[in-house]
Amino acid sequence: MNKALSTTAAAVALTAAAAACGSGGGGQGGDGDGDTIVLGFSQVGAESGWRTANTESIKQAAEEAGIELKFSDAQQQQENQIQAIRSFIQQDVDVIAFSPVVESGWDTVLAEARNAGIPVVLTDRAVETDQEDVYETFLGSDFVEEGRNAGRWAVEEFADSDEDVNIVELQGTTGSAPAIDRKEGFAEIIGEDDKFEIIASQDGEFTRAGGQEVMQAFLGSHDDIDVLYAHNDDMALGAIESIEAAGLEPGEDIKIVSVDGIKDAFQAMADGKINQVVECNPLIGPQLMDLVEQVHAGEEVPERVEVEEGVFGQDQAEEELPNREY
C-alpha cells in the first residue's frame, strides 16, 4: 500500500474502532524499567512560536503519561533527523515519533525502524513513501484544507471587486508538507476566479526573519500588492515589519491572511494588522501519548488522526486572545 498521506477535510476521532493500519512490535524500552514506555521523538526545530508550543505540549504530555521521552531537535536539517532516528533504533526505544523536516527521503531509515520492530508515528507533517507498513499512523493537521480556508477568505474579502487582486505568498520551508499543501489548497480556491493572481512566491523558512526579508524584497519589486498570504504567522509578523517600514499600513494597504493561530498573531489581528488567521493546532501532546500507548500495546489505530481547528477574523481576535495557549 502506498502510504503517502492524503488530506481530508473532516477531523478523525482517535479511536481503535476506526480503520486501522497494523501495529509493529516494539523495542525493549531502552533505559526504561520494563514497564515504562520509552519514546524517541525527533522535532523539526524551534523555528516559530507554533513549534515551541508543539514541543512543550509533547514534553508535558509525556511526563503526565509516565512515558520516558528521548527528545532530539533536528534544527531544520533532515540529516540531523535521520541521525536521531537511527540513534533511537540503536537504543531500542519502544516507539519512534517525528515531525519530518521535508516529505521525501525517508524510505531507508523508516525501513530500518520497521526491520527493528519499532513502530513509528508521524506528527504534524507527512512523508512520501511507496513502502508498506513503515509507519503506524499520522497525527496532525489537514494542510491543504488550511490553504483552502485562506483562499476562501480572499475570495470572500474581494467578492465585490471587479479589479485584479495581486497576491504575494510567503512559503514555508521548501519541500515540507505544510508548504506544499498550503500552497496547493490556496491556489485551488483562488484559481476559480481569474482576477486573483500570485505575482510573487518565495520561501521564508517559517521564520520571522525570513518573512521580514522576503517581504522587503517583494515590496522592492512590486508596488501593486493587494494581499499577503503567509504559510505561518511568524512569517506574517516579520512581513508586517517590512510593510510598516515601507510606509504602508498592514491590514489596510496590504491585506494579510496567515496560518497557525499563535497569540502574537491574534494580537496583530486585534490591532488591525492581520485580517484573517487559519488555525493549526500545535497542542497535540496528549493525543500523541494516547497513540504511543496504543501502538506499543499492539492495538489497531486509525491511519490518520486529525486535530480540530478553526478560522478567525479580526472581529473575533480580541475575544479569543485570552484563550490562546501559545
Short mmCIF file of C-alpha atoms in Angstrom, two decimals:
data_model
loop_
_atom_site.label_atom_id
_atom_site.label_comp_id
_atom_site.label_asym_id
_atom_site.label_seq_id
_atom_site.Cartn_x
_atom_site.Cartn_y
_atom_site.Cartn_z
CA MET A 1 0.00 0.00 0.00
CA ASN A 2 1.26 3.46 -0.85
CA LYS A 3 1.12 5.34 2.44
CA ALA A 4 1.82 8.79 1.05
CA LEU A 5 -0.64 10.83 3.02
CA SER A 6 -3.82 12.16 1.50
CA THR A 7 -5.59 15.03 3.23
CA THR A 8 -9.24 15.12 4.21
CA ALA A 9 -11.40 17.93 5.44
CA ALA A 10 -13.02 16.15 8.36
CA ALA A 11 -11.38 15.52 11.72
CA VAL A 12 -10.96 11.80 12.52
CA ALA A 13 -11.74 10.65 16.04
CA LEU A 14 -8.95 8.97 17.94
CA THR A 15 -10.48 5.54 18.41
CA ALA A 16 -9.37 1.97 17.91
CA ALA A 17 -12.64 1.24 16.14
CA ALA A 18 -11.56 3.30 13.12
CA ALA A 19 -9.95 1.86 10.02
CA ALA A 20 -6.55 0.62 11.02
CA CYS A 21 -3.07 0.00 9.79
CA GLY A 22 -1.39 -2.79 11.74
CA SER A 23 0.96 -2.35 14.65
CA GLY A 24 4.58 -3.39 14.64
CA GLY A 25 6.26 -4.95 17.63
CA GLY A 26 8.47 -2.50 19.52
CA GLY A 27 11.74 -2.48 21.39
CA GLN A 28 12.55 -3.39 24.96
CA GLY A 29 12.38 0.13 26.32
CA GLY A 30 15.92 1.47 26.14
CA ASP A 31 16.77 2.83 29.58
CA GLY A 32 13.29 2.17 30.93
CA ASP A 33 12.43 -0.17 33.80
CA GLY A 34 10.50 -2.65 31.67
CA ASP A 35 7.08 -1.15 32.42
CA THR A 36 7.86 2.38 31.27
CA ILE A 37 7.32 3.12 27.58
CA VAL A 38 10.33 4.82 26.01
CA LEU A 39 9.51 7.24 23.19
CA GLY A 40 12.14 8.66 20.88
CA PHE A 41 10.91 11.93 19.37
CA SER A 42 12.68 13.98 16.70
CA GLN A 43 11.39 17.55 16.36
CA VAL A 44 11.88 19.72 13.27
CA GLY A 45 13.43 22.56 15.23
CA ALA A 46 12.39 25.71 17.07
CA GLU A 47 11.72 27.98 14.13
CA SER A 48 8.48 29.52 15.36
CA GLY A 49 6.19 30.15 18.31
CA TRP A 50 3.98 27.36 16.99
CA ARG A 51 6.85 24.87 17.05
CA THR A 52 7.86 25.86 20.58
CA ALA A 53 4.29 25.27 21.77
CA ASN A 54 4.22 21.93 19.95
CA THR A 55 7.42 20.81 21.69
CA GLU A 56 6.21 21.90 25.13
CA SER A 57 2.90 20.10 24.63
CA ILE A 58 4.71 16.86 23.77
CA LYS A 59 7.16 17.12 26.68
CA GLN A 60 4.43 17.91 29.20
CA ALA A 61 2.12 15.17 27.94
CA ALA A 62 4.92 12.56 28.08
CA GLU A 63 5.65 13.48 31.68
CA GLU A 64 1.98 13.33 32.65
CA ALA A 65 1.56 9.95 30.92
CA GLY A 66 4.64 8.49 32.60
CA ILE A 67 6.36 7.96 29.26
CA GLU A 68 10.14 8.32 29.12
CA LEU A 69 10.90 10.83 26.36
CA LYS A 70 14.16 10.91 24.45
CA PHE A 71 13.97 14.23 22.60
CA SER A 72 16.08 15.45 19.68
CA ASP A 73 15.98 18.84 17.90
CA ALA A 74 16.86 18.48 14.20
CA GLN A 75 17.43 22.22 13.74
CA GLN A 76 15.52 22.00 10.43
CA GLN A 77 18.10 19.64 8.91
CA GLN A 78 16.93 16.30 7.53
CA GLU A 79 20.32 14.68 8.08
CA ASN A 80 20.11 15.52 11.79
CA GLN A 81 16.69 13.93 11.96
CA ILE A 82 17.78 10.75 10.22
CA GLN A 83 20.75 10.50 12.58
CA ALA A 84 18.43 10.92 15.59
CA ILE A 85 16.06 8.21 14.36
CA ARG A 86 18.99 5.82 13.86
CA SER A 87 20.15 6.61 17.38
CA PHE A 88 16.67 5.77 18.70
CA ILE A 89 16.83 2.46 16.84
CA GLN A 90 20.23 1.68 18.36
CA GLN A 91 18.84 2.50 21.81
CA ASP A 92 15.96 0.08 21.14
CA VAL A 93 13.23 2.52 22.18
CA ASP A 94 9.65 1.29 22.24
CA VAL A 95 8.18 3.82 19.80
CA ILE A 96 9.64 6.46 17.47
CA ALA A 97 7.75 9.62 16.58
CA PHE A 98 8.92 12.51 14.47
CA SER A 99 7.78 15.58 12.58
CA PRO A 100 9.53 15.33 9.19
CA VAL A 101 11.58 18.30 8.02
CA VAL A 102 10.65 17.52 4.39
CA GLU A 103 8.35 15.00 2.73
CA SER A 104 10.80 12.82 0.78
CA GLY A 105 13.97 10.88 1.54
CA TRP A 106 12.76 8.74 4.46
CA ASP A 107 12.47 5.29 2.88
CA THR A 108 15.77 3.88 4.13
CA VAL A 109 15.54 4.97 7.76
CA LEU A 110 11.85 4.06 8.02
CA ALA A 111 12.67 0.59 6.72
CA GLU A 112 15.39 0.33 9.35
CA ALA A 113 12.88 1.10 12.10
CA ARG A 114 10.39 -1.39 10.68
CA ASN A 115 13.06 -4.10 10.47
CA ALA A 116 13.98 -3.38 14.10
CA GLY A 117 10.36 -3.92 15.10
CA ILE A 118 9.92 -0.36 16.37
CA PRO A 119 6.61 1.30 15.43
CA VAL A 120 6.74 4.84 14.04
CA VAL A 121 4.21 7.63 14.48
CA LEU A 122 4.33 10.70 12.23
CA THR A 123 3.32 14.03 13.75
CA ASP A 124 2.38 17.34 12.14
CA ARG A 125 3.94 16.65 8.71
CA ALA A 126 3.55 14.00 6.07
CA VAL A 127 6.05 11.81 4.23
CA GLU A 128 6.04 10.39 0.74
CA THR A 129 6.85 6.68 0.55
CA ASP A 130 5.93 3.69 -1.61
CA GLN A 131 6.91 1.28 1.14
CA GLU A 132 4.33 -0.67 3.09
CA ASP A 133 3.86 -0.57 6.84
CA VAL A 134 6.75 1.76 7.67
CA TYR A 135 4.65 3.90 10.00
CA GLU A 136 1.59 3.23 12.11
CA THR A 137 -0.33 6.48 11.91
CA PHE A 138 -0.14 10.20 11.23
CA LEU A 139 -1.28 12.77 13.80
CA GLY A 140 -1.70 16.32 12.63
CA SER A 141 -3.49 18.86 10.50
CA ASP A 142 -5.04 18.94 7.05
CA PHE A 143 -2.65 21.44 5.47
CA VAL A 144 -4.47 21.51 2.12
CA GLU A 145 -7.69 22.48 3.87
CA GLU A 146 -5.82 25.20 5.77
CA GLY A 147 -4.72 26.61 2.41
CA ARG A 148 -8.27 26.37 1.11
CA ASN A 149 -9.54 28.27 4.14
CA ALA A 150 -7.05 31.05 3.47
CA GLY A 151 -8.18 31.12 -0.16
CA ARG A 152 -11.84 31.23 0.82
CA TRP A 153 -11.16 34.31 2.93
CA ALA A 154 -9.53 36.04 -0.05
CA VAL A 155 -12.43 35.18 -2.34
CA GLU A 156 -14.96 36.49 0.18
CA GLU A 157 -12.91 39.61 1.01
CA PHE A 158 -12.77 40.68 -2.64
CA ALA A 159 -16.13 39.30 -3.73
CA ASP A 160 -17.45 42.75 -4.70
CA SER A 161 -14.32 43.89 -6.52
CA ASP A 162 -14.03 43.84 -10.31
CA GLU A 163 -10.34 44.75 -10.21
CA ASP A 164 -7.39 42.39 -10.34
CA VAL A 165 -6.12 41.18 -6.95
CA ASN A 166 -2.35 40.82 -6.74
CA ILE A 167 -1.13 38.36 -4.11
CA VAL A 168 2.34 37.69 -2.75
CA GLU A 169 2.98 34.40 -0.97
CA LEU A 170 5.43 33.66 1.81
CA GLN A 171 6.01 29.93 1.54
CA GLY A 172 7.20 27.64 4.30
CA THR A 173 10.38 25.57 4.08
CA THR A 174 10.84 24.24 0.53
CA GLY A 175 9.88 20.58 0.31
CA SER A 176 7.99 20.49 3.61
CA ALA A 177 4.46 19.12 3.73
CA PRO A 178 2.79 22.29 5.06
CA ALA A 179 4.48 24.44 2.41
CA ILE A 180 3.44 22.11 -0.41
CA ASP A 181 -0.10 21.56 0.83
CA ARG A 182 -0.93 25.10 1.96
CA LYS A 183 0.19 26.39 -1.43
CA GLU A 184 -1.91 23.77 -3.21
CA GLY A 185 -5.07 24.43 -1.21
CA PHE A 186 -4.84 28.21 -1.58
CA ALA A 187 -4.16 28.01 -5.33
CA GLU A 188 -7.11 25.65 -5.77
CA ILE A 189 -9.60 28.15 -4.34
CA ILE A 190 -8.32 31.40 -5.88
CA GLY A 191 -7.84 29.62 -9.20
CA GLU A 192 -11.61 29.61 -9.62
CA ASP A 193 -11.54 33.39 -10.28
CA ASP A 194 -9.23 34.93 -12.88
CA LYS A 195 -8.96 38.23 -11.03
CA PHE A 196 -6.68 36.63 -8.42
CA GLU A 197 -3.01 36.31 -9.33
CA ILE A 198 0.00 35.29 -7.25
CA ILE A 199 2.60 37.73 -8.55
CA ALA A 200 5.45 36.53 -6.32
CA SER A 201 6.05 33.46 -4.15
CA GLN A 202 9.16 32.68 -2.14
CA ASP A 203 10.38 30.55 0.76
CA GLY A 204 10.55 32.44 4.07
CA GLU A 205 11.61 29.34 6.03
CA PHE A 206 8.73 29.68 8.51
CA THR A 207 10.69 32.33 10.48
CA ARG A 208 10.01 35.98 11.32
CA ALA A 209 13.40 36.97 9.96
CA GLY A 210 12.68 35.12 6.73
CA GLY A 211 9.27 36.74 6.41
CA GLN A 212 10.72 40.19 7.02
CA GLU A 213 13.50 39.70 4.47
CA VAL A 214 11.36 38.21 1.71
CA MET A 215 8.57 40.76 2.16
CA GLN A 216 11.11 43.56 1.89
CA ALA A 217 12.20 42.08 -1.43
CA PHE A 218 8.59 41.77 -2.59
CA LEU A 219 7.94 45.41 -1.79
CA GLY A 220 11.08 46.44 -3.65
CA SER A 221 9.93 44.60 -6.77
CA HIS A 222 6.17 45.26 -6.71
CA ASP A 223 4.22 48.43 -5.95
CA ASP A 224 0.81 46.87 -6.55
CA ILE A 225 0.47 44.24 -3.78
CA ASP A 226 -3.08 43.77 -2.52
CA VAL A 227 -2.75 40.64 -0.38
CA LEU A 228 -0.07 38.80 1.55
CA TYR A 229 -0.65 35.08 2.09
CA ALA A 230 1.79 33.70 4.67
CA HIS A 231 2.15 29.97 5.31
CA ASN A 232 2.62 30.73 9.01
CA ASP A 233 2.09 33.55 11.48
CA ASP A 234 5.75 34.12 12.25
CA MET A 235 6.48 34.98 8.62
CA ALA A 236 3.42 37.25 8.57
CA LEU A 237 4.62 39.06 11.68
CA GLY A 238 8.05 39.54 10.13
CA ALA A 239 6.44 40.81 6.94
CA ILE A 240 4.45 43.38 8.92
CA GLU A 241 7.75 44.97 9.97
CA SER A 242 8.75 45.44 6.31
CA ILE A 243 5.30 46.71 5.32
CA GLU A 244 5.37 49.34 8.04
CA ALA A 245 8.97 50.27 7.23
CA ALA A 246 7.80 50.95 3.67
CA GLY A 247 5.25 53.46 4.99
CA LEU A 248 2.27 51.18 4.34
CA GLU A 249 -0.46 50.04 6.71
CA PRO A 250 -0.70 46.25 7.17
CA GLY A 251 -4.27 45.04 7.18
CA GLU A 252 -5.38 48.04 5.12
CA ASP A 253 -2.98 48.84 2.29
CA ILE A 254 -1.99 45.17 2.14
CA LYS A 255 -4.48 42.62 3.45
CA ILE A 256 -2.88 39.70 5.32
CA VAL A 257 -4.01 36.11 5.84
CA SER A 258 -1.78 33.62 7.63
CA VAL A 259 -1.81 30.15 9.17
CA ASP A 260 -1.12 28.90 12.73
CA GLY A 261 -3.02 30.88 15.36
CA ILE A 262 -0.28 31.95 17.75
CA LYS A 263 -1.01 34.58 20.40
CA ASP A 264 1.12 37.25 18.69
CA ALA A 265 -0.92 36.84 15.51
CA PHE A 266 -4.18 37.28 17.41
CA GLN A 267 -2.76 40.44 18.96
CA ALA A 268 -1.85 41.65 15.47
CA MET A 269 -5.43 40.89 14.35
CA ALA A 270 -6.81 42.79 17.34
CA ASP A 271 -4.59 45.70 16.28
CA GLY A 272 -5.94 45.50 12.72
CA LYS A 273 -2.64 44.40 11.16
CA ILE A 274 -3.68 40.85 10.18
CA ASN A 275 -7.07 40.25 8.62
CA GLN A 276 -7.55 36.50 8.98
CA VAL A 277 -5.81 33.62 10.76
CA VAL A 278 -6.35 29.97 9.90
CA GLU A 279 -5.67 27.85 12.97
CA CYS A 280 -3.17 25.00 13.02
CA ASN A 281 -3.29 23.47 16.49
CA PRO A 282 0.14 22.55 17.94
CA LEU A 283 -1.14 21.16 21.25
CA ILE A 284 -1.12 17.52 20.15
CA GLY A 285 0.88 16.06 23.04
CA PRO A 286 -1.98 14.24 24.82
CA GLN A 287 -3.24 12.73 21.56
CA LEU A 288 0.28 11.64 20.66
CA MET A 289 0.79 9.88 24.00
CA ASP A 290 -2.53 8.06 23.57
CA LEU A 291 -1.37 6.82 20.18
CA VAL A 292 2.05 5.83 21.52
CA GLU A 293 0.42 3.75 24.24
CA GLN A 294 -1.90 2.12 21.74
CA VAL A 295 0.72 1.17 19.16
CA HIS A 296 3.07 -0.07 21.90
CA ALA A 297 0.26 -2.34 23.13
CA GLY A 298 -0.25 -3.67 19.61
CA GLU A 299 -3.69 -2.13 19.29
CA GLU A 300 -5.16 -1.04 15.99
CA VAL A 301 -5.12 2.72 15.37
CA PRO A 302 -6.53 4.94 12.62
CA GLU A 303 -4.15 5.52 9.74
CA ARG A 304 -4.75 9.26 10.05
CA VAL A 305 -5.80 11.31 13.10
CA GLU A 306 -6.57 14.98 12.54
CA VAL A 307 -6.87 17.74 15.11
CA GLU A 308 -9.81 20.12 15.28
CA GLU A 309 -9.06 23.66 14.12
CA GLY A 310 -10.86 26.94 13.45
CA VAL A 311 -10.69 30.07 11.31
CA PHE A 312 -10.63 33.50 12.95
CA GLY A 313 -11.15 37.07 11.74
CA GLN A 314 -10.49 40.48 13.22
CA ASP A 315 -13.93 40.61 14.82
CA GLN A 316 -13.08 37.53 16.90
CA ALA A 317 -9.47 38.37 17.76
CA GLU A 318 -9.91 40.36 20.96
CA GLU A 319 -12.36 37.89 22.49
CA GLU A 320 -10.27 34.86 21.52
CA LEU A 321 -6.89 36.33 22.53
CA PRO A 322 -7.08 35.29 26.23
CA ASN A 323 -7.81 31.71 25.13
CA ARG A 324 -4.58 31.36 23.15
CA GLU A 325 -2.25 28.94 24.93
CA TYR A 326 0.66 29.51 22.55
#
